Coordinates of N, CA and C in Angstrom, one line a residue:
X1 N 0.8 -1.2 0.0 CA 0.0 0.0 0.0 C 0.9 1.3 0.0
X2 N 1.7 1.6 -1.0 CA 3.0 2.1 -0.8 C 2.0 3.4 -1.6
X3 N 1.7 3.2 -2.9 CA 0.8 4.7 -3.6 C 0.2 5.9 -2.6
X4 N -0.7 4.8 -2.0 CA -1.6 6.1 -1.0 C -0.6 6.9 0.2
X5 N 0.4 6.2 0.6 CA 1.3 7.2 1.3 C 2.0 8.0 0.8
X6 N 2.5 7.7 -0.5 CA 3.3 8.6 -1.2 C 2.4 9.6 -1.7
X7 N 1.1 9.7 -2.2 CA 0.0 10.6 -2.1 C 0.0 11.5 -1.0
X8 N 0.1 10.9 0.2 CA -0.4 11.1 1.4 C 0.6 12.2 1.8
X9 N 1.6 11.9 1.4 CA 3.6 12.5 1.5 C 3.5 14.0 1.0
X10 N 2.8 13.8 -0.4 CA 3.4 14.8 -1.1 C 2.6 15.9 -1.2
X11 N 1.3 15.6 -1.2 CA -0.1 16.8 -0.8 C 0.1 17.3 0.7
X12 N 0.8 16.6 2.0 CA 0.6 17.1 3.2 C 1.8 18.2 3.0
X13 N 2.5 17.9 2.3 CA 4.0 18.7 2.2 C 3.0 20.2 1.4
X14 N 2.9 19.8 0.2 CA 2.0 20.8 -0.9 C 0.8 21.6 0.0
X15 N 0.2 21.0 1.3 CA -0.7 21.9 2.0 C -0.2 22.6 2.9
X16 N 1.1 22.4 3.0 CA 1.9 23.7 4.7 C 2.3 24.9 3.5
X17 N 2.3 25.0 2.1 CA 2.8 26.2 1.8 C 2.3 27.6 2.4
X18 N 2.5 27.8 2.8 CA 2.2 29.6 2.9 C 2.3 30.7 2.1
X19 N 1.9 31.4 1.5 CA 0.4 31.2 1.8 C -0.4 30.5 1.2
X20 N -1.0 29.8 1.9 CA -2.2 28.7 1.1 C -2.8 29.2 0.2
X21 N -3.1 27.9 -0.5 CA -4.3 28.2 -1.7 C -5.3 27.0 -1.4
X22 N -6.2 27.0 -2.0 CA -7.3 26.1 -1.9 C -6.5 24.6 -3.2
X23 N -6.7 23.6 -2.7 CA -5.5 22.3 -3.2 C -7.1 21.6 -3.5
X24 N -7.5 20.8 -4.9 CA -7.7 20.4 -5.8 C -7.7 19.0 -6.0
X25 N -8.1 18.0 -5.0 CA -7.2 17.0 -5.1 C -7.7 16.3 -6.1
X26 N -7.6 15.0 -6.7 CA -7.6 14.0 -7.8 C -8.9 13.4 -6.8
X27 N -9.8 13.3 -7.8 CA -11.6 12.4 -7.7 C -12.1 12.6 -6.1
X28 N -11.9 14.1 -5.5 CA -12.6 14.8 -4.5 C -13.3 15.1 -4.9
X29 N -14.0 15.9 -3.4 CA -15.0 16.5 -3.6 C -15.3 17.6 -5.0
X30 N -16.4 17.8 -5.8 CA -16.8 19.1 -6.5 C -16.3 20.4 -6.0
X31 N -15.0 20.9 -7.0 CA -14.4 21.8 -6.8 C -15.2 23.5 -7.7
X32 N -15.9 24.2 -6.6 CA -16.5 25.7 -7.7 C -15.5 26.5 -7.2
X33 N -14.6 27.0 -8.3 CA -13.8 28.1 -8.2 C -14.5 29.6 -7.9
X34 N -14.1 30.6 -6.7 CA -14.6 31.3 -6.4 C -14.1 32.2 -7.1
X35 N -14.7 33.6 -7.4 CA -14.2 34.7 -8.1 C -13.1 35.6 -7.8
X36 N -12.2 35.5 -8.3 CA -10.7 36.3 -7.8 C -9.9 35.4 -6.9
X37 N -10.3 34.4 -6.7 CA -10.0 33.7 -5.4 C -8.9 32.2 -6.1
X38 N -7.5 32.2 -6.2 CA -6.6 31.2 -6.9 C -6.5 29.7 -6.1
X39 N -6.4 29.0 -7.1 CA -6.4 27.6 -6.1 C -5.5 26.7 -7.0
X40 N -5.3 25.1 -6.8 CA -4.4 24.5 -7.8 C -5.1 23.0 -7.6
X41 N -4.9 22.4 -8.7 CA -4.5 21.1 -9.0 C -3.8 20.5 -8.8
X42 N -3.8 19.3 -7.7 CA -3.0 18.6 -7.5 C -3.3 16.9 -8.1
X43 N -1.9 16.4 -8.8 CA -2.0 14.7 -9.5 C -1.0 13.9 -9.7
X44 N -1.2 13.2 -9.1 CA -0.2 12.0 -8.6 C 0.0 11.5 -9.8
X45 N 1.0 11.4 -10.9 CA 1.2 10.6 -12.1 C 2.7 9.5 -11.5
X46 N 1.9 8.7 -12.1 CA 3.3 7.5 -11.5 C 3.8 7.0 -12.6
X47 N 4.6 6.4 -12.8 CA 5.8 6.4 -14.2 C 5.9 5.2 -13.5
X48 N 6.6 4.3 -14.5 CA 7.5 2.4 -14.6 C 8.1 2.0 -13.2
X49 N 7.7 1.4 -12.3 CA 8.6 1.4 -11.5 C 9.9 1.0 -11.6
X50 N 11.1 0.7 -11.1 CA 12.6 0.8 -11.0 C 12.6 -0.4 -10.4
X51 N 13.4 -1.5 -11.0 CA 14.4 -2.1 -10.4 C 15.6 -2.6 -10.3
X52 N 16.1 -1.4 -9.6 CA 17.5 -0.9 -9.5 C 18.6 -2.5 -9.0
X53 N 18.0 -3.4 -8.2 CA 18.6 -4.8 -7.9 C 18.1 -5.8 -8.2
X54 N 18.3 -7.0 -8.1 CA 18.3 -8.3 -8.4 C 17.8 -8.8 -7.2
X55 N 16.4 -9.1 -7.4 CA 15.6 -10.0 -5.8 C 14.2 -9.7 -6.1
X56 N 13.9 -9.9 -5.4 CA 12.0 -9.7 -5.2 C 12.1 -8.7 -4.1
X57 N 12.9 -7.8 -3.3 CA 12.1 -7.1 -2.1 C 12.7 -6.3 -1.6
X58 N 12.7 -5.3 -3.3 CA 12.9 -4.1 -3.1 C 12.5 -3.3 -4.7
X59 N 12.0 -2.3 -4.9 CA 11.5 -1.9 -6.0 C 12.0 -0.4 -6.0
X60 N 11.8 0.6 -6.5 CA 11.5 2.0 -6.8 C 9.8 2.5 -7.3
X61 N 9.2 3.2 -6.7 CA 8.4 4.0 -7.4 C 8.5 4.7 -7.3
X62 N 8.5 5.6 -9.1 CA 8.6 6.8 -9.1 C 7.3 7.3 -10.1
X63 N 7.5 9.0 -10.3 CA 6.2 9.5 -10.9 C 7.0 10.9 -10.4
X64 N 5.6 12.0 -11.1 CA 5.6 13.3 -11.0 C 4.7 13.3 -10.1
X65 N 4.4 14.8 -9.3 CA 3.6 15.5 -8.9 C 3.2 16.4 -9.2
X66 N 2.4 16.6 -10.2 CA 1.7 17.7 -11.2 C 0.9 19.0 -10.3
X67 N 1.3 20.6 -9.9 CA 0.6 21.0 -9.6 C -0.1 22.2 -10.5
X68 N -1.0 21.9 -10.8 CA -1.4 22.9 -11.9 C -2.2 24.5 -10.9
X69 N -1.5 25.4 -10.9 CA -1.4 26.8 -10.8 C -2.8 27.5 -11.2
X70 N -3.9 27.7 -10.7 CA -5.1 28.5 -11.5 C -5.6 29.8 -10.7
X71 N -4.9 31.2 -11.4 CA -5.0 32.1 -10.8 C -6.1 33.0 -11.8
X72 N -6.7 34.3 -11.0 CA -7.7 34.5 -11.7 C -7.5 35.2 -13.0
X73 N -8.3 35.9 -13.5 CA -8.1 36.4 -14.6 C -7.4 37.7 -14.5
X74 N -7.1 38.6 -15.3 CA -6.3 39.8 -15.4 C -5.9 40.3 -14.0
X75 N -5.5 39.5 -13.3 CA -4.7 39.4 -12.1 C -3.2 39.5 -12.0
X76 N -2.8 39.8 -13.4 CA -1.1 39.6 -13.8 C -0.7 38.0 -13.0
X77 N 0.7 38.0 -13.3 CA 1.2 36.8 -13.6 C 2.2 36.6 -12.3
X78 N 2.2 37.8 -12.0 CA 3.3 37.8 -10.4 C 3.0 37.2 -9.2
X79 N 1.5 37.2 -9.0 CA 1.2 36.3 -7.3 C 0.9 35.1 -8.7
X80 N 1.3 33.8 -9.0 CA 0.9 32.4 -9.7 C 2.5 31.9 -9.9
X81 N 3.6 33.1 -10.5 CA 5.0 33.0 -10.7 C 5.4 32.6 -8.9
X82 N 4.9 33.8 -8.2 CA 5.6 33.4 -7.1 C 5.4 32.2 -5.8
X83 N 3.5 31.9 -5.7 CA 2.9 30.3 -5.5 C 4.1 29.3 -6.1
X84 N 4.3 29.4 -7.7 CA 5.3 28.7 -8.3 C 6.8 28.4 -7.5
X85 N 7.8 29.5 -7.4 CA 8.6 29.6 -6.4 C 8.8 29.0 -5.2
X86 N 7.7 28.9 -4.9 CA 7.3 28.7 -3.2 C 7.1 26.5 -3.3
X87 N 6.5 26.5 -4.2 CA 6.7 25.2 -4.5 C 7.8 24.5 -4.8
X88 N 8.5 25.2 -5.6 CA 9.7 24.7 -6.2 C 10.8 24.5 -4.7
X89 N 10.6 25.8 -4.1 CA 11.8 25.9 -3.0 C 11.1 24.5 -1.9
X90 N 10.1 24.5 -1.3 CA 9.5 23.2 -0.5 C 10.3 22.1 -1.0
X91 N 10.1 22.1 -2.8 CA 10.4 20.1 -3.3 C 11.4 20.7 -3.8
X92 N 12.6 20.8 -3.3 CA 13.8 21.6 -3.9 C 14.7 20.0 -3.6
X93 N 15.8 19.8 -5.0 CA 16.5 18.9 -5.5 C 17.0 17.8 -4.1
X94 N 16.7 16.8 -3.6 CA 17.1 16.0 -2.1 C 16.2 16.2 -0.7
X95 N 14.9 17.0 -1.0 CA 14.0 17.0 -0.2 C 13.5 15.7 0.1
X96 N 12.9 15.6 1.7 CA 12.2 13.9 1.6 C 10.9 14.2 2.4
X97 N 9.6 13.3 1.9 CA 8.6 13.9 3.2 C 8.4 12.2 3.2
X98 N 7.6 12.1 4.3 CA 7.2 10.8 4.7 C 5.9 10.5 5.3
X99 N 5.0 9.5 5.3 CA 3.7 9.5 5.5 C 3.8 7.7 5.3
X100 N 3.5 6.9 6.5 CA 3.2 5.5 6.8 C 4.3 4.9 5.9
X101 N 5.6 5.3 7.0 CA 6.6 4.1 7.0 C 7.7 4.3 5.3
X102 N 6.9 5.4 4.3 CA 7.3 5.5 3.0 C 7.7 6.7 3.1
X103 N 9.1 6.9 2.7 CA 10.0 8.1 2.4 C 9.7 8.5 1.1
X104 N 9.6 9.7 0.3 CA 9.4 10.2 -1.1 C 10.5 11.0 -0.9
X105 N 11.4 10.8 -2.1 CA 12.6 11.9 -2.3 C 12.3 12.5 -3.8
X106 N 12.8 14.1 -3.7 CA 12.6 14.6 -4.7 C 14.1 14.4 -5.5
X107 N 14.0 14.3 -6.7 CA 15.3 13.8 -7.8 C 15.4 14.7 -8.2
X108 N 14.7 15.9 -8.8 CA 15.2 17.0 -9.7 C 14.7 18.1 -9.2
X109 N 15.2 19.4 -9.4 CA 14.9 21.0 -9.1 C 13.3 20.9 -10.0
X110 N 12.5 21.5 -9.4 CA 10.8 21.2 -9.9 C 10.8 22.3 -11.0
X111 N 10.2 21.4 -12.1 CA 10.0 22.4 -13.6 C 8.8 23.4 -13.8
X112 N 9.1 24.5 -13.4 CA 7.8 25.6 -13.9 C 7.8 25.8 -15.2
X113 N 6.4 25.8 -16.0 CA 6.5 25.4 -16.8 C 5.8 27.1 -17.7
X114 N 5.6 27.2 -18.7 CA 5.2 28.8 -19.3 C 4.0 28.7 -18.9
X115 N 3.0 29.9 -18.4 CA 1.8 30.2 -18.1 C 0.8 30.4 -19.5
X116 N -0.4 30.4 -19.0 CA -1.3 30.6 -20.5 C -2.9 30.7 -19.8
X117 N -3.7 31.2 -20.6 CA -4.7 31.8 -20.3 C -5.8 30.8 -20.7
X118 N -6.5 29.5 -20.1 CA -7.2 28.2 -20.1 C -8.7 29.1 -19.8
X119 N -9.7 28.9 -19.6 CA -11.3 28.6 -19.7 C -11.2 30.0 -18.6
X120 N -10.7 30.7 -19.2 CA -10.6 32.2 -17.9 C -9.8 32.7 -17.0
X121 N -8.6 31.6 -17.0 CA -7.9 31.5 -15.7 C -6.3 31.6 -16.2
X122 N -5.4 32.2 -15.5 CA -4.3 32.0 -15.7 C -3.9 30.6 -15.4
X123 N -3.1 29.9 -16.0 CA -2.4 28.4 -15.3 C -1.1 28.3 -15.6
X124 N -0.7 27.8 -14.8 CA 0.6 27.6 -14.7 C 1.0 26.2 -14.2
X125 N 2.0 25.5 -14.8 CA 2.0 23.9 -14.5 C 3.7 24.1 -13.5
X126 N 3.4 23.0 -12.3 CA 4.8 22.6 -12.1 C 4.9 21.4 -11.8
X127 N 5.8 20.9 -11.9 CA 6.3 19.6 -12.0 C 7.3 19.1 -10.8
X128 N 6.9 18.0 -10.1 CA 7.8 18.0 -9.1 C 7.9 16.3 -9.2
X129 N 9.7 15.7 -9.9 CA 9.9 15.0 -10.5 C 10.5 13.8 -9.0
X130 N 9.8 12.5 -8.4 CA 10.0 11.8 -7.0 C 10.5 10.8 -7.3
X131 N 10.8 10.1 -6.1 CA 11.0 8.3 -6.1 C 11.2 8.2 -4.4
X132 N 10.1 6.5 -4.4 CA 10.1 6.3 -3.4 C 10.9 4.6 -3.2
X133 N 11.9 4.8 -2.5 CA 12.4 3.0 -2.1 C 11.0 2.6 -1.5
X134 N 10.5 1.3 -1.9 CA 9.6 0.1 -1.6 C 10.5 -0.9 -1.1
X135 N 10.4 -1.6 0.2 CA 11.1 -2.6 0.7 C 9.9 -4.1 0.8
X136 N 9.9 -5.3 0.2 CA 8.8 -6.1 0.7 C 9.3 -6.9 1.1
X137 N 8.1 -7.8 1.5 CA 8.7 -9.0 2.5 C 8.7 -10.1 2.0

C-alpha cells in the first residue's frame, strides 16, 4: 500500500505552503472556483517502477507530482509566478517527506512550466519530479 502514502507524503507537504491556496485534489470532492480567489490542482502521475537490484524485495516507485497553478483572470502573472517559487523551494533537489513508513525523495529541481490563459484562468503547470524505495517481504 506504498501509492496512497506517497500521495499522502506529497499533498501534506504541498498543504503547509504559505500562503495557502485552496488544493484540488484528484476524484474529491466538487471543486467551484470562487471569483478572484486562486487555487491548484493537484496529481499523482506515477511512471515504470525501478528495479534498480536483483531479488523480489525491493523496488523503486517513481512518478511526477503535477501542480497545476489557476489564478484569476487579469490578475497579472506575479502572485501564480511566485505560488510557483514557493513550490519549487519546498520540493527543492534532495527534499524527503514521509507518511506511513514511505520516504518520497525529490530527484530533480521542480519544472515551472510557461503560463497561458485556459477557460478564464491563468495556469501555470509545475512539475515535481520523485522516487520512493519500496522494501517487501
Amino acid at each position: 500500500m506504498s501509492i496512497p502514502n506517497i500521495r499522502n507524503a506529497l499533498e501534506q507537504a504541498l498543504a503547509s505552503i504559505s500562503p495557502a491556496i485552496d488544493i484540488v485534489h484528484e476524484n474529491g470532492e466538487r471543486y467551484e472556483p470562487q471569483e478572484g480567489v486562486p487555487y491548484c490542482e493537484a496529481y499523482l502521475m506515477l511512471a515504470e517502477p525501478s528495479n534498480p537490484t536483483v531479488g523480489e524485495h525491493f523496488y523503486q516507485e517513481r512518478g511526477i507530482l503535477q501542480v497545476n497553478l489557476q489564478y484569476p483572470p487579469l490578475a497579472g502573472t506575479l502572485a501564480c509566478a511566485q505560488q510557483a517559487e514557493l513550490i519549487r523551494a519546498l520540493f527543492k533537489r534532495g527534499a524527503a517527506f514521509t507518511d506511513g513508513g514511505v520516504t518520497v525523495q525529490i530527484d530533480r529541481t521542480a519544472e515551472i512550466g510557461a503560463g497561458d490563459q485556459v477557460e478564464g484562468r491563468w495556469k501555470q503547470i509545475v512539475r515535481v519530479r520523485w522516487h520512493a524505495d519500496i522494501f517487501t517481504s
